[in-house]
C-alpha atoms as a printed R data frame, in Angstrom:
    type eleno elety resid chain resno       x       y       z
1   ATOM     1    CA   UNK     A     1 -22.848  -4.045  22.556
2   ATOM     2    CA   UNK     A     2 -23.080  -3.102  18.295
3   ATOM     3    CA   UNK     A     3 -20.937  -1.256  16.639
4   ATOM     4    CA   UNK     A     4 -23.518   1.053  14.915
5   ATOM     5    CA   UNK     A     5 -20.086   2.104  12.100
6   ATOM     6    CA   UNK     A     6 -19.624  -1.115  11.677
7   ATOM     7    CA   UNK     A     7 -22.844  -2.135  10.912
8   ATOM     8    CA   UNK     A     8 -23.406   0.320   8.329
9   ATOM     9    CA   UNK     A     9 -19.828  -0.461   6.257
10  ATOM    10    CA   UNK     A    10 -20.934  -3.541   6.406
11  ATOM    11    CA   UNK     A    11 -24.189  -2.431   5.157
12  ATOM    12    CA   UNK     A    12 -23.314  -0.887   2.167
13  ATOM    13    CA   UNK     A    13 -20.798  -4.126   1.211
14  ATOM    14    CA   UNK     A    14 -17.330  -1.300   1.243
15  ATOM    15    CA   UNK     A    15 -14.194  -2.985  -0.501
16  ATOM    16    CA   UNK     A    16 -10.486  -1.086  -0.958
17  ATOM    17    CA   UNK     A    17  -9.701  -1.674  -4.647
18  ATOM    18    CA   UNK     A    18  -6.487  -1.701  -5.900
19  ATOM    19    CA   UNK     A    19  -5.738  -0.596  -9.121
20  ATOM    20    CA   UNK     A    20  -2.517   1.345 -10.579
21  ATOM    21    CA   UNK     A    21   0.627   1.754  -9.409
22  ATOM    22    CA   UNK     A    22   3.560   3.300 -10.360
23  ATOM    23    CA   UNK     A    23   6.970   5.657  -9.886
24  ATOM    24    CA   UNK     A    24   8.348   7.405 -11.776
25  ATOM    25    CA   UNK     A    25  11.544  10.038 -11.359
26  ATOM    26    CA   UNK     A    26  12.213  13.440 -12.344
27  ATOM    27    CA   UNK     A    27   9.243  15.333 -13.624
28  ATOM    28    CA   UNK     A    28   6.642  13.119 -14.576
29  ATOM    29    CA   UNK     A    29   2.451  14.047 -15.032
30  ATOM    30    CA   UNK     A    30  -0.152  11.527 -14.962
31  ATOM    31    CA   UNK     A    31  -3.985  11.425 -15.312
32  ATOM    32    CA   UNK     A    32  -7.163  10.935 -16.666
33  ATOM    33    CA   UNK     A    33 -10.893  11.017 -15.888
34  ATOM    34    CA   UNK     A    34 -12.614   8.798 -12.771
35  ATOM    35    CA   UNK     A    35 -15.050   6.712 -13.185
36  ATOM    36    CA   UNK     A    36 -14.988   5.102  -9.895
37  ATOM    37    CA   UNK     A    37 -17.480   7.877  -7.395
38  ATOM    38    CA   UNK     A    38 -15.263   6.973  -4.908
39  ATOM    39    CA   UNK     A    39 -11.113   7.234  -5.879
40  ATOM    40    CA   UNK     A    40  -8.441   7.112  -3.392
41  ATOM    41    CA   UNK     A    41  -4.472   8.626  -4.180
42  ATOM    42    CA   UNK     A    42  -1.580   6.926  -1.372
43  ATOM    43    CA   UNK     A    43   1.059   8.676  -1.759
44  ATOM    44    CA   UNK     A    44   3.835   5.343  -0.589
45  ATOM    45    CA   UNK     A    45   7.141   7.312  -1.267
46  ATOM    46    CA   UNK     A    46   8.831  11.323  -2.871
47  ATOM    47    CA   UNK     A    47   5.868  14.390  -2.564
48  ATOM    48    CA   UNK     A    48   3.570  14.976  -5.544
49  ATOM    49    CA   UNK     A    49   0.469  17.253  -6.419
50  ATOM    50    CA   UNK     A    50  -2.551  16.796  -7.052
51  ATOM    51    CA   UNK     A    51  -4.898  18.349  -9.208
52  ATOM    52    CA   UNK     A    52  -8.880  17.822  -9.682
53  ATOM    53    CA   UNK     A    53 -11.791  19.580 -10.573
54  ATOM    54    CA   UNK     A    54 -13.077  22.151  -8.254
55  ATOM    55    CA   UNK     A    55 -10.783  21.301  -6.146
56  ATOM    56    CA   UNK     A    56  -9.483  24.423  -5.677
57  ATOM    57    CA   UNK     A    57  -5.859  24.102  -6.338
58  ATOM    58    CA   UNK     A    58  -3.914  21.552  -5.937
59  ATOM    59    CA   UNK     A    59  -2.884  19.298  -3.012
60  ATOM    60    CA   UNK     A    60   0.514  18.467  -2.217
61  ATOM    61    CA   UNK     A    61   0.419  14.846  -0.624
62  ATOM    62    CA   UNK     A    62   3.947  13.573   1.098
63  ATOM    63    CA   UNK     A    63   4.850  10.205   2.410
64  ATOM    64    CA   UNK     A    64   1.379   8.440   3.617
65  ATOM    65    CA   UNK     A    65  -0.609  10.932   2.520
66  ATOM    66    CA   UNK     A    66  -4.096   9.747   1.024
67  ATOM    67    CA   UNK     A    67  -6.222  11.736  -1.585
68  ATOM    68    CA   UNK     A    68  -9.906  10.894  -1.397
69  ATOM    69    CA   UNK     A    69 -11.892  11.625  -3.774
70  ATOM    70    CA   UNK     A    70 -15.927  12.132  -4.157
71  ATOM    71    CA   UNK     A    71 -17.904  11.798  -7.147
72  ATOM    72    CA   UNK     A    72 -14.819  14.188  -8.909
73  ATOM    73    CA   UNK     A    73 -14.809  13.872 -13.336
74  ATOM    74    CA   UNK     A    74 -10.747  14.419 -13.716
75  ATOM    75    CA   UNK     A    75  -7.483  13.514 -11.785
76  ATOM    76    CA   UNK     A    76  -4.059  14.670 -12.415
77  ATOM    77    CA   UNK     A    77  -1.377  13.504 -10.314
78  ATOM    78    CA   UNK     A    78   2.184  16.328 -10.655
79  ATOM    79    CA   UNK     A    79   6.096  14.924  -9.866
80  ATOM    80    CA   UNK     A    80   9.104  16.212 -10.015
81  ATOM    81    CA   UNK     A    81  10.240  20.048 -10.498
82  ATOM    82    CA   UNK     A    82   7.073  22.405 -11.658
83  ATOM    83    CA   UNK     A    83   8.472  23.054 -15.560
84  ATOM    84    CA   UNK     A    84   5.121  21.611 -17.163
85  ATOM    85    CA   UNK     A    85   6.506  21.783 -20.430
86  ATOM    86    CA   UNK     A    86   9.709  18.942 -19.458
87  ATOM    87    CA   UNK     A    87   6.844  16.862 -17.620
88  ATOM    88    CA   UNK     A    88   7.480  12.360 -18.512
89  ATOM    89    CA   UNK     A    89   3.763  11.643 -19.129
90  ATOM    90    CA   UNK     A    90   2.709   8.760 -17.243
91  ATOM    91    CA   UNK     A    91   0.470   6.421 -18.325
92  ATOM    92    CA   UNK     A    92  -2.042   4.589 -15.439
93  ATOM    93    CA   UNK     A    93  -3.779   2.133 -16.981
94  ATOM    94    CA   UNK     A    94  -0.240   0.433 -18.749
95  ATOM    95    CA   UNK     A    95   1.280   1.274 -15.420
96  ATOM    96    CA   UNK     A    96   1.071  -1.741 -13.966
97  ATOM    97    CA   UNK     A    97   3.381  -2.382 -11.171
98  ATOM    98    CA   UNK     A    98   6.884  -1.457 -11.053
99  ATOM    99    CA   UNK     A    99   9.345  -1.896  -8.678
100 ATOM   100    CA   UNK     A   100  11.183   1.408  -6.276
101 ATOM   101    CA   UNK     A   101  13.786   2.556  -7.487
102 ATOM   102    CA   UNK     A   102  15.950   4.966  -5.466
103 ATOM   103    CA   UNK     A   103  14.594   8.627  -5.672
104 ATOM   104    CA   UNK     A   104  11.824   7.751  -7.005
105 ATOM   105    CA   UNK     A   105   8.545   9.132  -6.315
106 ATOM   106    CA   UNK     A   106   5.655   5.496  -5.694
107 ATOM   107    CA   UNK     A   107   1.703   6.784  -6.500
108 ATOM   108    CA   UNK     A   108  -0.357   3.242  -5.896
109 ATOM   109    CA   UNK     A   109  -4.261   4.341  -6.477
110 ATOM   110    CA   UNK     A   110  -7.551   2.670  -6.414
111 ATOM   111    CA   UNK     A   111 -11.248   2.172  -5.777
112 ATOM   112    CA   UNK     A   112 -14.040   2.633  -3.307
113 ATOM   113    CA   UNK     A   113 -16.530   0.799  -4.565
114 ATOM   114    CA   UNK     A   114 -19.977   0.611  -3.418
115 ATOM   115    CA   UNK     A   115 -23.599  -0.927  -3.447
116 ATOM   116    CA   UNK     A   116 -26.242   1.436  -4.210
117 ATOM   117    CA   UNK     A   117 -27.204   1.519  -0.483
118 ATOM   118    CA   UNK     A   118 -23.787   3.402  -0.148
119 ATOM   119    CA   UNK     A   119 -23.911   5.157  -2.829
120 ATOM   120    CA   UNK     A   120 -26.805   6.927  -1.691
121 ATOM   121    CA   UNK     A   121 -25.066   7.610   1.773
122 ATOM   122    CA   UNK     A   122 -20.814   7.013   1.334
123 ATOM   123    CA   UNK     A   123 -20.540   9.414  -1.544
124 ATOM   124    CA   UNK     A   124 -22.763  11.769  -0.225
125 ATOM   125    CA   UNK     A   125 -21.228  12.166   3.184
126 ATOM   126    CA   UNK     A   126 -17.717  13.068   1.989
127 ATOM   127    CA   UNK     A   127 -16.018  15.861   0.440
128 ATOM   128    CA   UNK     A   128 -15.645  15.912  -3.019
129 ATOM   129    CA   UNK     A   129 -11.497  16.161  -1.916
130 ATOM   130    CA   UNK     A   130 -10.383  14.621   0.941
131 ATOM   131    CA   UNK     A   131  -6.740  15.041   2.660
132 ATOM   132    CA   UNK     A   132  -5.930  12.210   4.773
133 ATOM   133    CA   UNK     A   133  -2.678  13.929   6.783
134 ATOM   134    CA   UNK     A   134   0.345  11.180   7.620
135 ATOM   135    CA   UNK     A   135   1.605  12.384   9.640
136 ATOM   136    CA   UNK     A   136  -0.730  14.772  11.868
137 ATOM   137    CA   UNK     A   137  -2.025  10.976  12.044
138 ATOM   138    CA   UNK     A   138  -2.109   8.123  15.797
139 ATOM   139    CA   UNK     A   139  -3.251   5.277  12.914
140 ATOM   140    CA   UNK     A   140  -0.724   3.594  11.630
141 ATOM   141    CA   UNK     A   141  -1.694   4.904   7.463
142 ATOM   142    CA   UNK     A   142   1.875   5.344   6.757
143 ATOM   143    CA   UNK     A   143   3.216   1.967   7.668
144 ATOM   144    CA   UNK     A   144  -0.074   0.304   5.580
145 ATOM   145    CA   UNK     A   145   0.921   1.813   3.163
146 ATOM   146    CA   UNK     A   146   4.230   0.785   2.908
147 ATOM   147    CA   UNK     A   147   2.824  -3.018   3.464
148 ATOM   148    CA   UNK     A   148  -0.057  -2.406   0.098
149 ATOM   149    CA   UNK     A   149   3.330  -1.076  -1.649
150 ATOM   150    CA   UNK     A   150   5.562  -4.013  -0.056
151 ATOM   151    CA   UNK     A   151   2.389  -6.556  -0.819
152 ATOM   152    CA   UNK     A   152   2.353  -4.977  -4.607
153 ATOM   153    CA   UNK     A   153   5.801  -4.835  -5.466
154 ATOM   154    CA   UNK     A   154   7.410  -7.837  -3.364
155 ATOM   155    CA   UNK     A   155   5.833 -10.760  -6.338
156 ATOM   156    CA   UNK     A   156   5.271 -13.636  -3.171
157 ATOM   157    CA   UNK     A   157   3.496 -16.327  -2.716
158 ATOM   158    CA   UNK     A   158  -0.477 -14.570  -1.718
159 ATOM   159    CA   UNK     A   159   0.098 -11.199  -2.670
160 ATOM   160    CA   UNK     A   160  -2.999 -10.881  -4.629
161 ATOM   161    CA   UNK     A   161  -4.906 -12.013  -1.191
162 ATOM   162    CA   UNK     A   162  -2.579  -9.670   0.774
163 ATOM   163    CA   UNK     A   163  -2.900  -6.392  -1.425
164 ATOM   164    CA   UNK     A   164  -7.575  -7.127  -1.178
165 ATOM   165    CA   UNK     A   165  -6.394  -7.040   2.195
166 ATOM   166    CA   UNK     A   166  -4.775  -4.013   2.842
167 ATOM   167    CA   UNK     A   167  -6.344  -2.476   0.666
168 ATOM   168    CA   UNK     A   168  -9.673  -2.808   2.880
169 ATOM   169    CA   UNK     A   169  -8.004  -2.396   5.830
170 ATOM   170    CA   UNK     A   170  -6.296   1.420   3.470
171 ATOM   171    CA   UNK     A   171  -9.618   1.562   3.748
172 ATOM   172    CA   UNK     A   172 -10.932   1.769   6.888
173 ATOM   173    CA   UNK     A   173  -7.710   3.820   7.824
174 ATOM   174    CA   UNK     A   174  -8.563   6.610   5.954
175 ATOM   175    CA   UNK     A   175 -12.314   6.693   7.248
176 ATOM   176    CA   UNK     A   176 -10.960   6.525  11.194
177 ATOM   177    CA   UNK     A   177  -8.331   9.500   9.976
178 ATOM   178    CA   UNK     A   178 -10.225  11.637   8.379
179 ATOM   179    CA   UNK     A   179 -13.923  11.136  10.918
180 ATOM   180    CA   UNK     A   180 -10.604  12.590  13.593
181 ATOM   181    CA   UNK     A   181  -9.514  14.701  11.891
182 ATOM   182    CA   UNK     A   182 -13.155  16.633  10.180
183 ATOM   183    CA   UNK     A   183 -15.257  18.486  11.643
184 ATOM   184    CA   UNK     A   184 -18.142  16.705  10.004
185 ATOM   185    CA   UNK     A   185 -21.482  17.622   9.228
186 ATOM   186    CA   UNK     A   186 -25.189  16.580  10.432
187 ATOM   187    CA   UNK     A   187 -25.837  13.521   9.236
188 ATOM   188    CA   UNK     A   188 -25.135   9.582   9.284
189 ATOM   189    CA   UNK     A   189 -20.451   9.934  10.036
190 ATOM   190    CA   UNK     A   190 -21.085  12.442  12.196
191 ATOM   191    CA   UNK     A   191 -24.153  10.697  14.649
192 ATOM   192    CA   UNK     A   192 -22.501   7.677  13.866
193 ATOM   193    CA   UNK     A   193 -19.219   8.587  15.462
194 ATOM   194    CA   UNK     A   194 -20.527   9.996  18.806
195 ATOM   195    CA   UNK     A   195 -19.251   8.402  21.807
196 ATOM   196    CA   UNK     A   196 -22.580   9.693  24.161
197 ATOM   197    CA   UNK     A   197 -24.776   9.087  21.946
198 ATOM   198    CA   UNK     A   198 -23.257   5.287  20.589
199 ATOM   199    CA   UNK     A   199 -25.711   4.180  23.371
200 ATOM   200    CA   UNK     A   200 -28.861   4.053  21.991
201 ATOM   201    CA   UNK     A   201 -27.139   3.333  18.314
202 ATOM   202    CA   UNK     A   202 -26.219   0.534  19.271
203 ATOM   203    CA   UNK     A   203 -29.240  -1.010  20.820
204 ATOM   204    CA   UNK     A   204 -31.226   0.707  17.775
205 ATOM   205    CA   UNK     A   205 -28.834  -1.033  15.485
206 ATOM   206    CA   UNK     A   206 -28.848  -4.280  17.112
207 ATOM   207    CA   UNK     A   207 -33.161  -4.954  17.928
208 ATOM   208    CA   UNK     A   208 -33.970  -2.298  14.371
209 ATOM   209    CA   UNK     A   209 -37.625  -4.485  14.988
210 ATOM   210    CA   UNK     A   210 -37.917  -3.553  18.648
211 ATOM   211    CA   UNK     A   211 -40.064  -0.197  18.810
212 ATOM   212    CA   UNK     A   212 -38.313   1.780  19.997
213 ATOM   213    CA   UNK     A   213 -39.404   4.545  22.908
214 ATOM   214    CA   UNK     A   214 -37.185   8.154  23.295
215 ATOM   215    CA   UNK     A   215 -37.736   8.055  26.979
216 ATOM   216    CA   UNK     A   216 -35.566   4.523  26.437
217 ATOM   217    CA   UNK     A   217 -32.961   5.759  24.229
218 ATOM   218    CA   UNK     A   218 -32.459   8.479  25.759
219 ATOM   219    CA   UNK     A   219 -31.857   6.430  29.530
220 ATOM   220    CA   UNK     A   220 -29.219   4.229  27.460
221 ATOM   221    CA   UNK     A   221 -27.465   6.811  26.367
222 ATOM   222    CA   UNK     A   222 -27.382   8.522  30.820
223 ATOM   223    CA   UNK     A   223 -29.440  11.324  28.781
224 ATOM   224    CA   UNK     A   224 -33.270  13.501  29.797
225 ATOM   225    CA   UNK     A   225 -35.210  12.916  27.020
226 ATOM   226    CA   UNK     A   226 -35.133  15.845  26.248
227 ATOM   227    CA   UNK     A   227 -31.162  17.200  26.081
228 ATOM   228    CA   UNK     A   228 -31.064  13.036  24.364
229 ATOM   229    CA   UNK     A   229 -33.240  14.573  21.040
230 ATOM   230    CA   UNK     A   230 -31.816  17.975  21.173
231 ATOM   231    CA   UNK     A   231 -28.541  15.962  20.932
232 ATOM   232    CA   UNK     A   232 -29.686  13.769  18.430
233 ATOM   233    CA   UNK     A   233 -30.724  15.830  15.714
234 ATOM   234    CA   UNK     A   234 -27.372  18.181  16.202
235 ATOM   235    CA   UNK     A   235 -25.225  15.608  15.786
236 ATOM   236    CA   UNK     A   236 -27.798  13.471  12.719
237 ATOM   237    CA   UNK     A   237 -29.992  16.837  11.273
238 ATOM   238    CA   UNK     A   238 -32.693  14.115  11.989
239 ATOM   239    CA   UNK     A   239 -34.427  13.440  15.499
240 ATOM   240    CA   UNK     A   240 -33.556   9.600  16.357
241 ATOM   241    CA   UNK     A   241 -36.937   8.091  15.760
242 ATOM   242    CA   UNK     A   242 -36.911   9.214  11.856
243 ATOM   243    CA   UNK     A   243 -33.852   7.907  12.133
244 ATOM   244    CA   UNK     A   244 -34.632   4.431  13.473
245 ATOM   245    CA   UNK     A   245 -36.813   4.033  10.110
246 ATOM   246    CA   UNK     A   246 -34.228   5.500   8.314
247 ATOM   247    CA   UNK     A   247 -31.377   2.435   9.601
248 ATOM   248    CA   UNK     A   248 -34.596   0.397   8.994
249 ATOM   249    CA   UNK     A   249 -35.831   1.295   4.853
250 ATOM   250    CA   UNK     A   250 -31.919   0.386   4.427
251 ATOM   251    CA   UNK     A   251 -32.237  -2.642   6.167
252 ATOM   252    CA   UNK     A   252 -35.185  -3.508   3.932
253 ATOM   253    CA   UNK     A   253 -33.680  -2.335   0.394
254 ATOM   254    CA   UNK     A   254 -30.604  -5.163   1.813
255 ATOM   255    CA   UNK     A   255 -33.227  -7.980   2.455
256 ATOM   256    CA   UNK     A   256 -34.952  -7.099  -0.568
257 ATOM   257    CA   UNK     A   257 -32.416  -6.702  -3.083
258 ATOM   258    CA   UNK     A   258 -30.024  -9.778  -1.360
259 ATOM   259    CA   UNK     A   259 -32.209 -12.199  -0.012
260 ATOM   260    CA   UNK     A   260 -35.057 -13.781  -0.723
261 ATOM   261    CA   UNK     A   261 -37.048 -13.414   2.334
262 ATOM   262    CA   UNK     A   262 -40.938 -12.309   1.701
263 ATOM   263    CA   UNK     A   263 -42.167  -8.211   1.835
264 ATOM   264    CA   UNK     A   264 -44.598  -9.927   5.018
265 ATOM   265    CA   UNK     A   265 -41.968 -11.807   6.668
266 ATOM   266    CA   UNK     A   266 -38.729  -8.988   5.581
267 ATOM   267    CA   UNK     A   267 -42.258  -6.182   8.030
268 ATOM   268    CA   UNK     A   268 -42.057  -8.299  10.974
269 ATOM   269    CA   UNK     A   269 -38.467  -8.644  11.393
270 ATOM   270    CA   UNK     A   270 -38.759  -4.318  10.957
271 ATOM   271    CA   UNK     A   271 -41.040  -4.165  13.628
272 ATOM   272    CA   UNK     A   272 -44.235  -3.083  11.004
273 ATOM   273    CA   UNK     A   273 -47.644  -3.672  12.158
274 ATOM   274    CA   UNK     A   274 -48.673  -5.552   8.585
275 ATOM   275    CA   UNK     A   275 -46.918  -5.172   5.302
276 ATOM   276    CA   UNK     A   276 -49.414  -3.233   4.833
277 ATOM   277    CA   UNK     A   277 -47.954   0.094   6.456
278 ATOM   278    CA   UNK     A   278 -44.765  -1.450   5.209
279 ATOM   279    CA   UNK     A   279 -45.213  -0.657   1.738
280 ATOM   280    CA   UNK     A   280 -46.882   2.315   2.482
281 ATOM   281    CA   UNK     A   281 -43.389   3.573   5.387
282 ATOM   282    CA   UNK     A   282 -41.366   1.885   1.452
283 ATOM   283    CA   UNK     A   283 -42.500   3.415  -1.367
284 ATOM   284    CA   UNK     A   284 -42.499   7.001   0.666
285 ATOM   285    CA   UNK     A   285 -38.749   6.524   1.594
286 ATOM   286    CA   UNK     A   286 -37.472   4.681  -1.538
287 ATOM   287    CA   UNK     A   287 -39.969   6.032  -4.074
288 ATOM   288    CA   UNK     A   288 -41.415   2.993  -4.938
289 ATOM   289    CA   UNK     A   289 -43.335  -0.545  -3.208
290 ATOM   290    CA   UNK     A   290 -41.168  -2.910  -2.219
291 ATOM   291    CA   UNK     A   291 -41.935  -5.207  -4.680
292 ATOM   292    CA   UNK     A   292 -41.419  -3.384  -8.168
293 ATOM   293    CA   UNK     A   293 -38.349  -1.874  -6.246
294 ATOM   294    CA   UNK     A   294 -36.854  -6.170  -5.735
295 ATOM   295    CA   UNK     A   295 -37.877  -6.719  -9.710
296 ATOM   296    CA   UNK     A   296 -36.127  -3.758 -10.431
297 ATOM   297    CA   UNK     A   297 -32.804  -4.861  -8.179
298 ATOM   298    CA   UNK     A   298 -32.540  -7.860  -9.163
299 ATOM   299    CA   UNK     A   299 -33.038  -7.650 -13.285
300 ATOM   300    CA   UNK     A   300 -30.396  -4.832 -14.038
301 ATOM   301    CA   UNK     A   301 -28.034  -6.502 -11.205
302 ATOM   302    CA   UNK     A   302 -26.724  -3.373  -9.764
303 ATOM   303    CA   UNK     A   303 -24.706  -3.884  -6.437
């Protein structure tokens, strides 16, 4: 059976990428502008205070905690006492990865890379600031941060590969914890994590080209047609067949951007009766014709 959340994570080509890490003692502050739509900061040791634009106050980070920042323009992380005048400025861009010393705060930073589809889906679905607390979850988040720190500072053979893998899994852990803790609004993340709707979502994701009927999807979820439609709309913010249409359009964008199949072949694969019907639906959803979309995506080289 398909895993719809994994399908979406594959579709948006989500990757966790490490960019900085430092250890500091005493009073210190690291600050600067943010260049990526999704940034994460993990505290491996000590205690720190994180601030960003529009967050309403400092976020207290404990060991193993991770902060996820969505569409923020600047970031400040502060450790030690509250004497701002005595705080030592840390240049994160040139800090590199430094050995861990006893009694220090150790901070790891990175960003989440997404393709344009992911920018449209995940960035909008996440809050401006998400605090993933290691102490309140059964997911081994602190152990993951420790593994990442061990590889960052260990200087062992294959460490660069290991850092990439652990950063990728850290992103998955962060999402799992966030999805388990947050009161999600109706939308993609909420419907993808709804257990009762999972069988129906799995069918739509596994066979997007099938002409699914509401009755068939409701039966898969062991619900009446009315109860299924009501619950799906409450979770997704849209009716089931509208969701199916949008899922097809997301797959179409990937196929047109990355593949070489003709527009007609893409249309047939996704269950459209004709290339014309597909092109009309695509233009209505995406805002431009399929061929124009393909040329623009490849011409700009965007991911």
